[in-house]
Amino acid sequence: AQKVTQAQTEISVVEKEDVTLDCVYETRDTTYYLFWYKQPPSGELVFLIRRNSFDEQNEISGRYSWNFQKSTSSFNFTITASQVVDSAVYFCALRKSQGGSEKLVFGKGTKLTVNP
Amino acid sequence: ETGVTQSPTHLIKTRGQQVTLRCSSQSGHNTVSWYQQALGQGPQFIFQYYREEENGRGNFPPRFSGLQFPNYSSELNVNALELDDSALYLCASSLGSSGNTIYFGEGSWLTVV
């Protein structure tokens, strides 16, 4: 079975703090893709990153960084020097092949609140 | 701005009615998927269309149906609405192959009363 677990339901930090959002996944596939999306109150899911299972290099994009570790089936997301605009719900997702289709299996999300 | 547009943005329906939600995919994207997101939950896969054919379906009853048109835009139809159908419905588009990024629209907020 394919599953994504985001154990942190809600996190609250003060601006400029660093924060890490955890994501643990389960899959039997040898090739798979992992994603992070940001969902502000407006509802749109904003794509942040895609990572395939063959690439375990950590990635940094500005204040965002991702730590992918196959040994622990984790794909954690860190925001450095958080800002109020980072407040949103963040989803980790695993892309699953099902018959001829490709679907995303999402975690339940982590609601991040950054206070001024 | 993902290039995926959905309409309407918000709507209210009465239990038992039918609803049609619309989606225009990002230019060049031939695959459209629909997701239902209940309050406080992650999105759940409803179905996917590729070149006008449904090629995958999640755990949703047949009263959830869809269409994809030659220009790759899509509709989600829900018949005999139930209160539990109240949710955010998200459309996503991608370019068919495995691993390509999936882009989402802003969603349609459906309230069933």
PDB file of C-alpha atoms in Angstrom, chain B:
ATOM      1  CA  GLU B   1      -0.119  31.172 -11.654  1.00  0.00           C
ATOM      2  CA  THR B   2      -0.340  27.551 -12.816  1.00  0.00           C
ATOM      3  CA  GLY B   3      -2.390  28.065 -15.950  1.00  0.00           C
ATOM      4  CA  VAL B   4      -5.085  25.728 -14.621  1.00  0.00           C
ATOM      5  CA  THR B   5      -8.405  27.526 -14.287  1.00  0.00           C
ATOM      6  CA  GLN B   6     -11.569  26.283 -12.629  1.00  0.00           C
ATOM      7  CA  SER B   7     -15.131  27.508 -12.478  1.00  0.00           C
ATOM      8  CA  PRO B   8     -17.186  28.309 -10.598  1.00  0.00           C
ATOM      9  CA  THR B   9     -15.135  29.381  -7.612  1.00  0.00           C
ATOM     10  CA  HIS B  10     -17.896  28.914  -5.065  1.00  0.00           C
ATOM     11  CA  LEU B  11     -21.336  27.418  -5.273  1.00  0.00           C
ATOM     12  CA  ILE B  12     -24.119  26.229  -3.026  1.00  0.00           C
ATOM     13  CA  LYS B  13     -26.407  23.351  -3.971  1.00  0.00           C
ATOM     14  CA  THR B  14     -29.269  21.536  -2.329  1.00  0.00           C
ATOM     15  CA  ARG B  15     -29.094  17.869  -1.443  1.00  0.00           C
ATOM     16  CA  GLY B  16     -30.269  15.736  -4.355  1.00  0.00           C
ATOM     17  CA  GLN B  17     -29.302  18.268  -7.010  1.00  0.00           C
ATOM     18  CA  GLN B  18     -26.658  17.846  -9.667  1.00  0.00           C
ATOM     19  CA  VAL B  19     -23.548  19.968 -10.196  1.00  0.00           C
ATOM     20  CA  THR B  20     -21.030  20.469 -12.998  1.00  0.00           C
ATOM     21  CA  LEU B  21     -17.579  21.847 -12.336  1.00  0.00           C
ATOM     22  CA  ARG B  22     -15.267  22.946 -15.125  1.00  0.00           C
ATOM     23  CA  CYS B  23     -11.527  22.993 -15.630  1.00  0.00           C
ATOM     24  CA  SER B  24      -9.176  24.313 -18.287  1.00  0.00           C
ATOM     25  CA  SER B  25      -5.826  22.614 -18.183  1.00  0.00           C
ATOM     26  CA  GLN B  26      -2.449  24.231 -18.614  1.00  0.00           C
ATOM     27  CA  SER B  27      -1.580  24.741 -22.258  1.00  0.00           C
ATOM     28  CA  GLY B  28      -0.263  21.534 -23.800  1.00  0.00           C
ATOM     29  CA  HIS B  29      -1.230  19.325 -20.875  1.00  0.00           C
ATOM     30  CA  ASN B  30      -3.178  16.285 -22.060  1.00  0.00           C
ATOM     31  CA  THR B  31      -3.928  14.734 -18.672  1.00  0.00           C
ATOM     32  CA  VAL B  32      -6.479  16.066 -16.219  1.00  0.00           C
ATOM     33  CA  SER B  33      -7.234  14.728 -12.759  1.00  0.00           C
ATOM     34  CA  TRP B  34      -9.857  15.666 -10.212  1.00  0.00           C
ATOM     35  CA  TYR B  35      -9.436  15.606  -6.451  1.00  0.00           C
ATOM     36  CA  GLN B  36     -11.846  16.117  -3.579  1.00  0.00           C
ATOM     37  CA  GLN B  37     -10.565  17.801  -0.456  1.00  0.00           C
ATOM     38  CA  ALA B  38     -12.759  17.711   2.612  1.00  0.00           C
ATOM     39  CA  LEU B  39     -12.155  20.223   5.375  1.00  0.00           C
ATOM     40  CA  GLY B  40      -8.981  19.443   7.293  1.00  0.00           C
ATOM     41  CA  GLN B  41      -7.975  16.586   5.013  1.00  0.00           C
ATOM     42  CA  GLY B  42      -5.585  16.020   2.169  1.00  0.00           C
ATOM     43  CA  PRO B  43      -6.950  15.847  -1.377  1.00  0.00           C
ATOM     44  CA  GLN B  44      -8.375  12.499  -2.477  1.00  0.00           C
ATOM     45  CA  PHE B  45      -8.085  11.287  -6.067  1.00  0.00           C
ATOM     46  CA  ILE B  46     -11.430  11.020  -7.875  1.00  0.00           C
ATOM     47  CA  PHE B  47     -10.386  10.127 -11.424  1.00  0.00           C
ATOM     48  CA  GLN B  48      -8.058  10.971 -14.264  1.00  0.00           C
ATOM     49  CA  TYR B  49      -8.636  11.626 -17.947  1.00  0.00           C
ATOM     50  CA  TYR B  50      -6.077  11.165 -20.661  1.00  0.00           C
ATOM     51  CA  ARG B  51      -6.907  12.011 -24.250  1.00  0.00           C
ATOM     52  CA  GLU B  52     -10.640  12.079 -23.519  1.00  0.00           C
ATOM     53  CA  GLU B  53     -10.714   8.667 -21.829  1.00  0.00           C
ATOM     54  CA  GLU B  54     -11.017   7.926 -18.118  1.00  0.00           C
ATOM     55  CA  ASN B  55      -7.913   5.915 -17.294  1.00  0.00           C
ATOM     56  CA  GLY B  56      -8.012   5.703 -13.521  1.00  0.00           C
ATOM     57  CA  ARG B  57     -10.498   6.115 -10.729  1.00  0.00           C
ATOM     58  CA  GLY B  58     -10.342   6.434  -6.975  1.00  0.00           C
ATOM     59  CA  ASN B  59     -12.817   5.172  -4.415  1.00  0.00           C
ATOM     60  CA  PHE B  60     -15.779   7.299  -5.490  1.00  0.00           C
ATOM     61  CA  PRO B  61     -19.271   6.132  -6.482  1.00  0.00           C
ATOM     62  CA  PRO B  62     -20.556   6.246 -10.084  1.00  0.00           C
ATOM     63  CA  ARG B  63     -22.552   9.416  -9.404  1.00  0.00           C
ATOM     64  CA  PHE B  64     -19.183  11.130  -9.777  1.00  0.00           C
ATOM     65  CA  SER B  65     -18.514  11.273 -13.500  1.00  0.00           C
ATOM     66  CA  GLY B  66     -16.462  13.323 -15.864  1.00  0.00           C
ATOM     67  CA  LEU B  67     -15.579  14.297 -19.365  1.00  0.00           C
ATOM     68  CA  GLN B  68     -12.523  15.495 -21.165  1.00  0.00           C
ATOM     69  CA  PHE B  69     -12.842  17.468 -24.381  1.00  0.00           C
ATOM     70  CA  PRO B  70     -10.571  17.551 -27.454  1.00  0.00           C
ATOM     71  CA  ASN B  71      -8.929  20.729 -26.156  1.00  0.00           C
ATOM     72  CA  TYR B  72      -8.149  18.786 -22.937  1.00  0.00           C
ATOM     73  CA  SER B  73     -10.496  20.845 -20.775  1.00  0.00           C
ATOM     74  CA  SER B  74     -12.617  18.791 -18.432  1.00  0.00           C
ATOM     75  CA  GLU B  75     -15.833  18.621 -16.458  1.00  0.00           C
ATOM     76  CA  LEU B  76     -16.660  16.922 -13.188  1.00  0.00           C
ATOM     77  CA  ASN B  77     -20.317  16.026 -12.715  1.00  0.00           C
ATOM     78  CA  VAL B  78     -21.814  14.944  -9.435  1.00  0.00           C
ATOM     79  CA  ASN B  79     -25.389  13.660  -9.340  1.00  0.00           C
ATOM     80  CA  ALA B  80     -27.715  13.213  -6.374  1.00  0.00           C
ATOM     81  CA  LEU B  81     -25.644  15.471  -4.154  1.00  0.00           C
ATOM     82  CA  GLU B  82     -25.185  14.489  -0.545  1.00  0.00           C
ATOM     83  CA  LEU B  83     -24.187  16.655   2.394  1.00  0.00           C
ATOM     84  CA  ASP B  84     -20.813  14.871   2.544  1.00  0.00           C
ATOM     85  CA  ASP B  85     -20.033  16.054  -0.979  1.00  0.00           C
ATOM     86  CA  SER B  86     -19.366  19.489   0.499  1.00  0.00           C
ATOM     87  CA  ALA B  87     -15.671  20.023  -0.203  1.00  0.00           C
ATOM     88  CA  LEU B  88     -13.063  21.790  -2.279  1.00  0.00           C
ATOM     89  CA  TYR B  89     -12.785  20.192  -5.714  1.00  0.00           C
ATOM     90  CA  LEU B  90      -9.401  20.555  -7.290  1.00  0.00           C
ATOM     91  CA  CYS B  91      -8.508  20.047 -10.902  1.00  0.00           C
ATOM     92  CA  ALA B  92      -4.949  19.154 -11.826  1.00  0.00           C
ATOM     93  CA  SER B  93      -3.217  18.954 -15.158  1.00  0.00           C
ATOM     94  CA  SER B  94      -0.009  17.375 -16.331  1.00  0.00           C
ATOM     95  CA  LEU B  95       1.726  16.194 -19.444  1.00  0.00           C
ATOM     96  CA  GLY B  96       0.942  12.486 -19.537  1.00  0.00           C
ATOM     97  CA  SER B  97       4.177  10.723 -18.659  1.00  0.00           C
ATOM     98  CA  SER B  98       5.117   9.360 -15.300  1.00  0.00           C
ATOM     99  CA  GLY B  99       6.864  11.729 -12.982  1.00  0.00           C
ATOM    100  CA  ASN B 100       5.899  14.977 -14.618  1.00  0.00           C
ATOM    101  CA  THR B 101       4.819  17.737 -12.302  1.00  0.00           C
ATOM    102  CA  ILE B 102       1.109  18.011 -11.614  1.00  0.00           C
ATOM    103  CA  TYR B 103      -0.258  21.545 -11.453  1.00  0.00           C
ATOM    104  CA  PHE B 104      -3.436  22.445  -9.626  1.00  0.00           C
ATOM    105  CA  GLY B 105      -6.099  25.069 -10.113  1.00  0.00           C
ATOM    106  CA  GLU B 106      -7.586  27.184  -7.364  1.00  0.00           C
ATOM    107  CA  GLY B 107     -10.464  24.829  -6.850  1.00  0.00           C
ATOM    108  CA  SER B 108     -14.222  25.022  -6.652  1.00  0.00           C
ATOM    109  CA  TRP B 109     -15.731  25.266  -3.193  1.00  0.00           C
ATOM    110  CA  LEU B 110     -18.982  23.267  -3.140  1.00  0.00           C
ATOM    111  CA  THR B 111     -21.410  23.503  -0.260  1.00  0.00           C
ATOM    112  CA  VAL B 112     -24.361  21.136  -0.161  1.00  0.00           C
ATOM    113  CA  VAL B 113     -27.207  22.153   2.133  1.00  0.00           C
TER     114      VAL B 113
END
